[in-house]
Short mmCIF file of N, CA, C and O in Angstrom, two decimals:
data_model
loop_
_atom_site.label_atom_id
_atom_site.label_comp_id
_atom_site.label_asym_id
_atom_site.label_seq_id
_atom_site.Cartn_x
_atom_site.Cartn_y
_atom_site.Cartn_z
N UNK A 1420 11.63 0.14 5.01
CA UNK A 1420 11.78 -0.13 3.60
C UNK A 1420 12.96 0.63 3.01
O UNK A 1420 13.52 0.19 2.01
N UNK A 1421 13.31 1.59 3.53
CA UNK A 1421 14.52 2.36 3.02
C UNK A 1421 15.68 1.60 2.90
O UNK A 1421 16.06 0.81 3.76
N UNK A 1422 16.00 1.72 2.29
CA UNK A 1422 17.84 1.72 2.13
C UNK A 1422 18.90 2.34 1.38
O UNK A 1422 20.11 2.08 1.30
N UNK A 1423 18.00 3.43 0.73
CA UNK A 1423 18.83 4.94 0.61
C UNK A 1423 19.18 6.04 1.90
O UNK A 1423 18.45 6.35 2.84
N UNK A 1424 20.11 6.35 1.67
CA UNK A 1424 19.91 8.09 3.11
C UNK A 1424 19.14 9.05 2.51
O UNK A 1424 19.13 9.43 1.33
N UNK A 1425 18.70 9.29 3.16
CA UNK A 1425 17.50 10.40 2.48
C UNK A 1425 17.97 11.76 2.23
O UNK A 1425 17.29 12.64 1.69
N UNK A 1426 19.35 11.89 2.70
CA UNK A 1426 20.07 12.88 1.58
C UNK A 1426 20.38 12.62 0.64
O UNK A 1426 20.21 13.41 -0.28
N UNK A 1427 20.98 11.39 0.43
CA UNK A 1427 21.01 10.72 -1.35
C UNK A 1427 19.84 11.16 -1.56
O UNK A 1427 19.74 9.97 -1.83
N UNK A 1428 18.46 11.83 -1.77
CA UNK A 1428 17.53 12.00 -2.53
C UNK A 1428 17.47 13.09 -3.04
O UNK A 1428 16.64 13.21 -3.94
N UNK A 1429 18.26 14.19 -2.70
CA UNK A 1429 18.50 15.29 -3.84
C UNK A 1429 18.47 14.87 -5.22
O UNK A 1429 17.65 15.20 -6.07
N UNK A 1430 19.65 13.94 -5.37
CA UNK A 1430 20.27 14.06 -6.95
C UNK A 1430 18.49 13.53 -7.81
O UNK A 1430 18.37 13.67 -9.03
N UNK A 1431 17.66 13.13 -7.20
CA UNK A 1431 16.40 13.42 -8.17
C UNK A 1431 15.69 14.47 -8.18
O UNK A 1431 14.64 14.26 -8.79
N UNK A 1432 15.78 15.50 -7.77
CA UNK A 1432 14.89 16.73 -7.63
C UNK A 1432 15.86 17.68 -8.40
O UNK A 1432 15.30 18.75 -8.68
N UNK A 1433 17.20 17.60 -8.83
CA UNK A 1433 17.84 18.49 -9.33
C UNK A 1433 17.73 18.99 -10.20
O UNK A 1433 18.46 19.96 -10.40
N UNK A 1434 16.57 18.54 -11.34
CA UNK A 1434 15.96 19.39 -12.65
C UNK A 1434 14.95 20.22 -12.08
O UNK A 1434 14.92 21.45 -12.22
N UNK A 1435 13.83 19.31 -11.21
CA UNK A 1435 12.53 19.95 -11.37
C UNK A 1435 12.41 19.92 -9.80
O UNK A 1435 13.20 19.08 -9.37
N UNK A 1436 11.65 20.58 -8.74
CA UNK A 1436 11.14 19.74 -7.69
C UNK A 1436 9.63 18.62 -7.80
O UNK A 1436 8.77 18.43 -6.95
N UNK A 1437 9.74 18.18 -8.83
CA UNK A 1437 8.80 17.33 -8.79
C UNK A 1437 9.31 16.30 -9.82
O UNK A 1437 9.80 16.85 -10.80
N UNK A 1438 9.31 15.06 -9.84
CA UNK A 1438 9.61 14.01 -10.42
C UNK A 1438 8.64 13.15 -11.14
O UNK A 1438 8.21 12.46 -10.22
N UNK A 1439 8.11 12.81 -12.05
CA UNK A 1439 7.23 11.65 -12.74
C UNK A 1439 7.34 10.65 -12.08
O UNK A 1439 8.48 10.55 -11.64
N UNK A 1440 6.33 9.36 -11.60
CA UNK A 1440 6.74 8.20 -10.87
C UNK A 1440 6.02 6.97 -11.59
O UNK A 1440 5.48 6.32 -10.70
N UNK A 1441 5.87 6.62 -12.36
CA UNK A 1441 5.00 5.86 -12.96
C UNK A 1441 4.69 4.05 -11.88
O UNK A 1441 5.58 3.29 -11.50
N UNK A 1442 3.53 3.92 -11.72
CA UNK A 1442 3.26 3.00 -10.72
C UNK A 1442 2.97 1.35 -11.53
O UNK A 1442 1.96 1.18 -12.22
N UNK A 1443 3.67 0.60 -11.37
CA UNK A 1443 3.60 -0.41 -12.07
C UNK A 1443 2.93 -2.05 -11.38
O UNK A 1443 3.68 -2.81 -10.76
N UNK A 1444 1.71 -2.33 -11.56
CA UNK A 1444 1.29 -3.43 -10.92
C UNK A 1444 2.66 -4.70 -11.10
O UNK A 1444 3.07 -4.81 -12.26
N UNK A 1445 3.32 -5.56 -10.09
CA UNK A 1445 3.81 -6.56 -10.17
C UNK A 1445 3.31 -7.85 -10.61
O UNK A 1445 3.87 -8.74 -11.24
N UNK A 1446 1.94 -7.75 -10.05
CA UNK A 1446 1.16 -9.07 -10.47
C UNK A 1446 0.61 -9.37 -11.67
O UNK A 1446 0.54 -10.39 -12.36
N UNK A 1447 0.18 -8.13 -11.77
CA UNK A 1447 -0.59 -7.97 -13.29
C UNK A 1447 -0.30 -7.45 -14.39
O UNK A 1447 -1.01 -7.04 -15.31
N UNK A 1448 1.33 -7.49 -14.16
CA UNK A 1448 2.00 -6.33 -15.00
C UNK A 1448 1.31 -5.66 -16.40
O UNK A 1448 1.22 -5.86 -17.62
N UNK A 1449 0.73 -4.35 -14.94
CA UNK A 1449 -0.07 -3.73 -15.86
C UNK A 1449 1.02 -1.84 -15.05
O UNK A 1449 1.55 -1.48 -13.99
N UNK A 1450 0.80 -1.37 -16.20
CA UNK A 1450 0.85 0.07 -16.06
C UNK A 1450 0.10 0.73 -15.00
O UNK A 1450 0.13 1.86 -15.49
N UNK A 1451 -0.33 0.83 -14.26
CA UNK A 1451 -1.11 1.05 -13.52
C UNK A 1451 -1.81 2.83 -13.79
O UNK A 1451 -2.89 3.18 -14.27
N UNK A 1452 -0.39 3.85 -13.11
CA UNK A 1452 -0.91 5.36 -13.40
C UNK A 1452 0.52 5.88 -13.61
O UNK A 1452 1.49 5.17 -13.36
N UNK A 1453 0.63 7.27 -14.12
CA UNK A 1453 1.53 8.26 -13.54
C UNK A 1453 1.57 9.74 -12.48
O UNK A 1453 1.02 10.77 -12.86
N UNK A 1454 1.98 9.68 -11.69
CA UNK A 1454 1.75 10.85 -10.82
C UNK A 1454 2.96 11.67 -10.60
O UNK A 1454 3.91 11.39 -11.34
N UNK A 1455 3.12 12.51 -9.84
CA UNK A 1455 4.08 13.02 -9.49
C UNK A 1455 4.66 13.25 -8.00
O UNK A 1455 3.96 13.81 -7.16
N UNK A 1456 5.86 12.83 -7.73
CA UNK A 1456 6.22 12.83 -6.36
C UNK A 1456 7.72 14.04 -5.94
O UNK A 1456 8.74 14.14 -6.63
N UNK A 1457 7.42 14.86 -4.59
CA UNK A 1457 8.43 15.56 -4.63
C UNK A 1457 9.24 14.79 -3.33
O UNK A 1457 8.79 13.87 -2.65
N UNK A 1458 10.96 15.64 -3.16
CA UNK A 1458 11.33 14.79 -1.71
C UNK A 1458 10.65 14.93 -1.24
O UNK A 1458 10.06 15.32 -2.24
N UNK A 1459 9.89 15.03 -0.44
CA UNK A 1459 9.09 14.46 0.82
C UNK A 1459 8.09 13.39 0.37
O UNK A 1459 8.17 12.38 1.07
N UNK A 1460 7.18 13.32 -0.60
CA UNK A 1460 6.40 12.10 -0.97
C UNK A 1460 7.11 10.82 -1.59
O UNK A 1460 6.57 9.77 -1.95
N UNK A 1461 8.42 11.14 -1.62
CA UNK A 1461 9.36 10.09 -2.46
C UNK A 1461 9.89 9.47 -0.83
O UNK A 1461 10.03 8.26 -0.69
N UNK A 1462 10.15 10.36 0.28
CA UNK A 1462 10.50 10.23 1.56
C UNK A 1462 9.92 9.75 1.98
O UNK A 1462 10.40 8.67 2.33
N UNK A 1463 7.93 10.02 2.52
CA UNK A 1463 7.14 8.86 3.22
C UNK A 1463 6.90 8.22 2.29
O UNK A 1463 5.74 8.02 2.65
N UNK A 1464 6.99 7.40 0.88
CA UNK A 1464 6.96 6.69 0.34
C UNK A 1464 7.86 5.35 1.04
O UNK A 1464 7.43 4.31 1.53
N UNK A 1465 9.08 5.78 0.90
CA UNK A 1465 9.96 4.64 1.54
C UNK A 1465 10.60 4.39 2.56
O UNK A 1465 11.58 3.67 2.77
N UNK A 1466 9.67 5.37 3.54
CA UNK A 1466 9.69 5.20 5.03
C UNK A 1466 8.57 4.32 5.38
O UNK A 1466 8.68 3.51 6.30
N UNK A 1467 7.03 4.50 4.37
CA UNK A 1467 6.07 3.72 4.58
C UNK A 1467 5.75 2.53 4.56
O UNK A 1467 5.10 1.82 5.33
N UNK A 1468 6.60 2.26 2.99
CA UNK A 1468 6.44 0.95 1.87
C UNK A 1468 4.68 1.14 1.03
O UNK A 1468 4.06 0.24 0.47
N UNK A 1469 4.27 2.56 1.19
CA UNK A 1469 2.93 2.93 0.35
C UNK A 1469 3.19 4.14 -0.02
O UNK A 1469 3.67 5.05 0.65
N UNK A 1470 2.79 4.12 -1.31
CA UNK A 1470 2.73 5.01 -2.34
C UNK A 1470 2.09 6.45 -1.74
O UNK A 1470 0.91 6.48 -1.40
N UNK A 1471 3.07 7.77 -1.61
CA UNK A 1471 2.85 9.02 -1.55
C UNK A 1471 3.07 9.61 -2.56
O UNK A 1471 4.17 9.44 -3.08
N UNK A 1472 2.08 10.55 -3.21
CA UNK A 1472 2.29 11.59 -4.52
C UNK A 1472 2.27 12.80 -3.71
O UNK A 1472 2.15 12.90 -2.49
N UNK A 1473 2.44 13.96 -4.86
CA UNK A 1473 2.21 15.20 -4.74
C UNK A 1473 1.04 15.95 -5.69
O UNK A 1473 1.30 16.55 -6.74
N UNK A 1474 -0.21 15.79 -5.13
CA UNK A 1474 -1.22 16.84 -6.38
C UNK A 1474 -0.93 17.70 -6.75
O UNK A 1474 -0.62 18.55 -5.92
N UNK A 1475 -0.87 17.97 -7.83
CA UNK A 1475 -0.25 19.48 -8.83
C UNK A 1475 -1.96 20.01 -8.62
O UNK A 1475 -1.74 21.22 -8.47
N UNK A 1476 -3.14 19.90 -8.54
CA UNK A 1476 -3.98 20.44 -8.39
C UNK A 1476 -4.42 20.93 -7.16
O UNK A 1476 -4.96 22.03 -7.06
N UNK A 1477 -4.12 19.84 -5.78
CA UNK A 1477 -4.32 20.92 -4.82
C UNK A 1477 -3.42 20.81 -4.07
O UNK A 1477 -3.74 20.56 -2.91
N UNK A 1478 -1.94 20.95 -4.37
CA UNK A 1478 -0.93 21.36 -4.14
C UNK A 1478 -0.72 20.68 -2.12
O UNK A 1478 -0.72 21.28 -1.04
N UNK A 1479 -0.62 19.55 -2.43
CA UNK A 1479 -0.46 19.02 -0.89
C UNK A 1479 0.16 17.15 -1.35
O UNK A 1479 0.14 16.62 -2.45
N UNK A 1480 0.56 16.67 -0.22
CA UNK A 1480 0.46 15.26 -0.37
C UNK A 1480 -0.42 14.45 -0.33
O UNK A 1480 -1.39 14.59 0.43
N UNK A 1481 -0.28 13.43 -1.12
CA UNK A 1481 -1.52 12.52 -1.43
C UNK A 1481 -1.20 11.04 -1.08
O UNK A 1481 -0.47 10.42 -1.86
N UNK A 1482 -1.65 10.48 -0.06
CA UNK A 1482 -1.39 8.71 0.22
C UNK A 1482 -2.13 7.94 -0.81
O UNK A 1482 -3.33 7.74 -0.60
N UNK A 1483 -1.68 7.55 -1.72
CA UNK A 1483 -2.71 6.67 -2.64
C UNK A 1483 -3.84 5.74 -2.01
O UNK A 1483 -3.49 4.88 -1.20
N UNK A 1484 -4.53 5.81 -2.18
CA UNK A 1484 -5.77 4.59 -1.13
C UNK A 1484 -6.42 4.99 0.36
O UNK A 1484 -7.35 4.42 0.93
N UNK A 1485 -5.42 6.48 0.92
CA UNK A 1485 -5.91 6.52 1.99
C UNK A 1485 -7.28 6.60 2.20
O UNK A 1485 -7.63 6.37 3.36
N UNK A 1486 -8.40 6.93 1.14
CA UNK A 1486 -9.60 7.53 1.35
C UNK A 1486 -10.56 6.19 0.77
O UNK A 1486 -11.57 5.81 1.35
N UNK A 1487 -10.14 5.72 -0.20
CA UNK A 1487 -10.79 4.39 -0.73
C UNK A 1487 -10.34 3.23 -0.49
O UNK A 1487 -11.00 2.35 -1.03
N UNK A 1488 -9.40 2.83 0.16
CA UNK A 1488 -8.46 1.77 0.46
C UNK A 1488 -8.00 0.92 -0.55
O UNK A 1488 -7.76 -0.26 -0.32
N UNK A 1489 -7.80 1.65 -2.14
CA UNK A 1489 -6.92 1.64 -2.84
C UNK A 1489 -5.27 1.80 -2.98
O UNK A 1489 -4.47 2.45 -3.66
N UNK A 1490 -5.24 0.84 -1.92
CA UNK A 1490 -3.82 1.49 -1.35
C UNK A 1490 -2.49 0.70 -2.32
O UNK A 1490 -2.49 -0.52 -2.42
N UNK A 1491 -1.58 1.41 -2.90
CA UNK A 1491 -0.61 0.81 -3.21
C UNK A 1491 0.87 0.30 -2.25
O UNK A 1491 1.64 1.09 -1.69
N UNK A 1492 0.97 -0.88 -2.25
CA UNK A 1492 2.26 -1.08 -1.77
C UNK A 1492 3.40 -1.74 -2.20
O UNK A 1492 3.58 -2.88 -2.61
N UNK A 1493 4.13 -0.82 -2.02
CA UNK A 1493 5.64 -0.77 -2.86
C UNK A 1493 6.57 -1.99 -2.83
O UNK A 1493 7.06 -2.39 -1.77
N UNK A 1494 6.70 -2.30 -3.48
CA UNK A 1494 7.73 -3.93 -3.17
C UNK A 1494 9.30 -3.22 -3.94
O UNK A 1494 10.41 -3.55 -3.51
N UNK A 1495 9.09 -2.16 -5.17
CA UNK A 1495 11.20 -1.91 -5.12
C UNK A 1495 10.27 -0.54 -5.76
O UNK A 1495 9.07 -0.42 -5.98
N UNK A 1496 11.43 0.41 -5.93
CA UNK A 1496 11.54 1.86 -6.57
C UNK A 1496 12.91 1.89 -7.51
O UNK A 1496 14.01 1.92 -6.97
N UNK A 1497 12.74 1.87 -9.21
CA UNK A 1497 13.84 2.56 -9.63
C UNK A 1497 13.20 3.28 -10.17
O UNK A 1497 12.02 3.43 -10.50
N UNK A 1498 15.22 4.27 -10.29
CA UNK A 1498 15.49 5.71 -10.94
C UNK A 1498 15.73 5.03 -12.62
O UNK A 1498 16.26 3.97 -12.96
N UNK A 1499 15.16 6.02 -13.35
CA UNK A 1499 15.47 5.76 -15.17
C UNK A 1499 17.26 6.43 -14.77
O UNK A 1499 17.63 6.68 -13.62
N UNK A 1500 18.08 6.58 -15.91
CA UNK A 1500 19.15 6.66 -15.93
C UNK A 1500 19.97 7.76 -16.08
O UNK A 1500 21.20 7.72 -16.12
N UNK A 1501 19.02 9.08 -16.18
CA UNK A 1501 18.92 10.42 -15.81
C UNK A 1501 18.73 10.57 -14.67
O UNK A 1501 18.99 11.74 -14.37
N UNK A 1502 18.38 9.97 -13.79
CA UNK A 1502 17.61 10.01 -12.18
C UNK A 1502 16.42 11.46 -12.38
O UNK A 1502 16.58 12.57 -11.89
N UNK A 1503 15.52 11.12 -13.04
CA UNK A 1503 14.44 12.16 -13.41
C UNK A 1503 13.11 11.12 -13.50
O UNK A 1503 12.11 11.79 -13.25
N UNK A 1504 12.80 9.93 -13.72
CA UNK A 1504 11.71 9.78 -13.58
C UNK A 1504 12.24 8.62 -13.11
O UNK A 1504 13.34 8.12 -13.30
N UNK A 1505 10.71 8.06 -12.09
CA UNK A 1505 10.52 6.60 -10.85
C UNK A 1505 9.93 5.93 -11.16
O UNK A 1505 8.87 6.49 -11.45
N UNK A 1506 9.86 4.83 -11.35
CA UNK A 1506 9.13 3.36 -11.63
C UNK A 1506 8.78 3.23 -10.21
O UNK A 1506 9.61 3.74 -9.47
N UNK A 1507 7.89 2.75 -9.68
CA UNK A 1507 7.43 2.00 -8.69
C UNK A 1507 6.91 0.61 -8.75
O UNK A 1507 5.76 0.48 -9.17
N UNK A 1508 7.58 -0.47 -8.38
CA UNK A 1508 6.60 -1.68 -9.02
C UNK A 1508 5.78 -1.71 -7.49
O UNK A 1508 6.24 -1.45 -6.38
N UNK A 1509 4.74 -2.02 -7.80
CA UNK A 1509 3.34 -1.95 -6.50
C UNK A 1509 2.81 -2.85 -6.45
O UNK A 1509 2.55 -3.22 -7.59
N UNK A 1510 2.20 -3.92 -5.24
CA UNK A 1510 1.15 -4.94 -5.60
C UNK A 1510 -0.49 -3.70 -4.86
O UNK A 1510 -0.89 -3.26 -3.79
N UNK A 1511 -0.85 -3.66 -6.31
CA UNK A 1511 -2.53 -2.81 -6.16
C UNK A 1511 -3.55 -3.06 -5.14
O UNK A 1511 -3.74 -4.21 -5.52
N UNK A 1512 -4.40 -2.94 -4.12
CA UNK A 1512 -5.62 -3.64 -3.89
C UNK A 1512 -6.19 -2.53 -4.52
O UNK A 1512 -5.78 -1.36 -4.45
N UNK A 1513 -7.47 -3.12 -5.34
CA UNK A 1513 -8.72 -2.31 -6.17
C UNK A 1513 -8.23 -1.66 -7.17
O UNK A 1513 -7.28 -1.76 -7.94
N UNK A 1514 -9.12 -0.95 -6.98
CA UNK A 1514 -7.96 0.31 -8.98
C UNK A 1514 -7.36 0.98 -8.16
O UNK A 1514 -7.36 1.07 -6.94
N UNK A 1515 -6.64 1.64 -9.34
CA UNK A 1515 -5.71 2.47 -9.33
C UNK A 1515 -6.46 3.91 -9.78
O UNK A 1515 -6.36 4.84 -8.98
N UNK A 1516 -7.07 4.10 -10.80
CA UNK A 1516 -7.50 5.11 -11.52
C UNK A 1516 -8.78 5.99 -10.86
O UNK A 1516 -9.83 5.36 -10.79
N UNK A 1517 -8.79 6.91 -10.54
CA UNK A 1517 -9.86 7.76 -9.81
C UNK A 1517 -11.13 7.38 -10.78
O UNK A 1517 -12.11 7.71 -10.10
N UNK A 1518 -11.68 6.77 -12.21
CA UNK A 1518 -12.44 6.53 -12.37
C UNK A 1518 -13.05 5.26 -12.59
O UNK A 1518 -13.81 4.96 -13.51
N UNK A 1519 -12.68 4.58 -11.69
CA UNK A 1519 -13.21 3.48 -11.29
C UNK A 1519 -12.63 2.80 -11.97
O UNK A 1519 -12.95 1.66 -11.61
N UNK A 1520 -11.67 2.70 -13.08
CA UNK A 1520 -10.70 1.78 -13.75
C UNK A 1520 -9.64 1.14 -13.17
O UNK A 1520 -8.84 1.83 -12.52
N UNK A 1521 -9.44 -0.30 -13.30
CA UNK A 1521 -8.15 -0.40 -12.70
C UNK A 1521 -6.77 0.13 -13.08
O UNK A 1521 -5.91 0.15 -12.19
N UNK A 1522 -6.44 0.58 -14.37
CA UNK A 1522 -5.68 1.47 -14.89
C UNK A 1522 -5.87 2.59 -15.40
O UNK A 1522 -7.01 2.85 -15.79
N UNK A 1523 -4.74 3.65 -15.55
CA UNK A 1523 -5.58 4.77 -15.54
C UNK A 1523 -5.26 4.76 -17.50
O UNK A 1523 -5.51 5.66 -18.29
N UNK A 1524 -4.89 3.95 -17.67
CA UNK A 1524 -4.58 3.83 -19.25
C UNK A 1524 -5.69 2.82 -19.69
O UNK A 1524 -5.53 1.61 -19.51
N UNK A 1525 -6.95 3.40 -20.33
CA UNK A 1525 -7.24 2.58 -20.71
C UNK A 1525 -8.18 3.09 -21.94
O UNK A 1525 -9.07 2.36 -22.38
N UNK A 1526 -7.92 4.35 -22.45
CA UNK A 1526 -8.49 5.13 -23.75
C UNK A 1526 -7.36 4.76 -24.78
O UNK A 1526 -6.46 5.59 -24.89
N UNK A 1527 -7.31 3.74 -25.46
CA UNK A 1527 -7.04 3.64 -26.73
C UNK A 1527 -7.08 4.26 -27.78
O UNK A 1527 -8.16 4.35 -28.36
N UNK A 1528 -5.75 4.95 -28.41
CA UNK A 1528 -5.63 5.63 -29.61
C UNK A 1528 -5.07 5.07 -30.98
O UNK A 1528 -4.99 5.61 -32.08
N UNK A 1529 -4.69 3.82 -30.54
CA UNK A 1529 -4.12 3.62 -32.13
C UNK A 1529 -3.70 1.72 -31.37
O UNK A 1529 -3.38 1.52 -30.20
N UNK A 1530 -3.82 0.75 -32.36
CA UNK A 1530 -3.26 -0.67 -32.24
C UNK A 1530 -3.32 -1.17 -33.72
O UNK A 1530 -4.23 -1.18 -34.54
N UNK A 1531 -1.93 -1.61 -33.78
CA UNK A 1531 -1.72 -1.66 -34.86
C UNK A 1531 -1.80 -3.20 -36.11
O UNK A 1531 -1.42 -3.58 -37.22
N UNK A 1532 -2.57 -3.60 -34.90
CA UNK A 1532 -3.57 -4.89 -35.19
C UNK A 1532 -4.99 -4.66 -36.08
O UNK A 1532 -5.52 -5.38 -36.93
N UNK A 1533 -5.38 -3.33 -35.52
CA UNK A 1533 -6.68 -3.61 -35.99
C UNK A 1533 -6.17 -2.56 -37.78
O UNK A 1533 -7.00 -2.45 -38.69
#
């Protein structure tokens, strides 16, 4: 799936070592989640073509789906125009959201309909 050199992947880690990646369903264009990915989860990401994060809570890599077979797979990756945060567009199987939601957006604070 690559077709960056994976030394081109510095110039995104150069603020922070960790990057925002926001995961975007293709089919359902739905928002899906946001996580965070460092080089190396941004690396088996697009060596895989499936979504690798980095847990800020228990500080290791995370395969999205490996444990529930919620697995995301990656169809493109862009950089915003800072090269600081990642879009992923993904086609989902099951949710996305650790609580059983298919998005992890789905607490409503304000629509300006009602």
């Amino acid at each position: 799936m690559s077709k960056i050199k994976l030394s081109d992947l510095d110039k995104y880690f150069e603020k922070s070592p960790l990057i925002p990646a926001i995961a975007f369903d293709i089919n359902t264009k739905t928002v899906l989640m946001l996580a965070y990915m460092n080089k190396e989860s941004l690396q088996k990401t697009l060596e895989t073509g499936y979504t690798w994060y980095w847990s800020r809570s228990r500080h290791e890599l995370w395969n999205k789906g490996a444990t529930s077979g919620h697995l995301q797979k990656v169809i493109s990756v862009y950089a915003d125009c800072d090269s600081d945060t990642l879009l992923l567009n993904v086609e989902q199987t099951g949710t996305a959201c650790h609580t059983g939601n298919y998005s992890c957006f789905f607490n409503k604070l304000y629509n300006s309909d009602e």
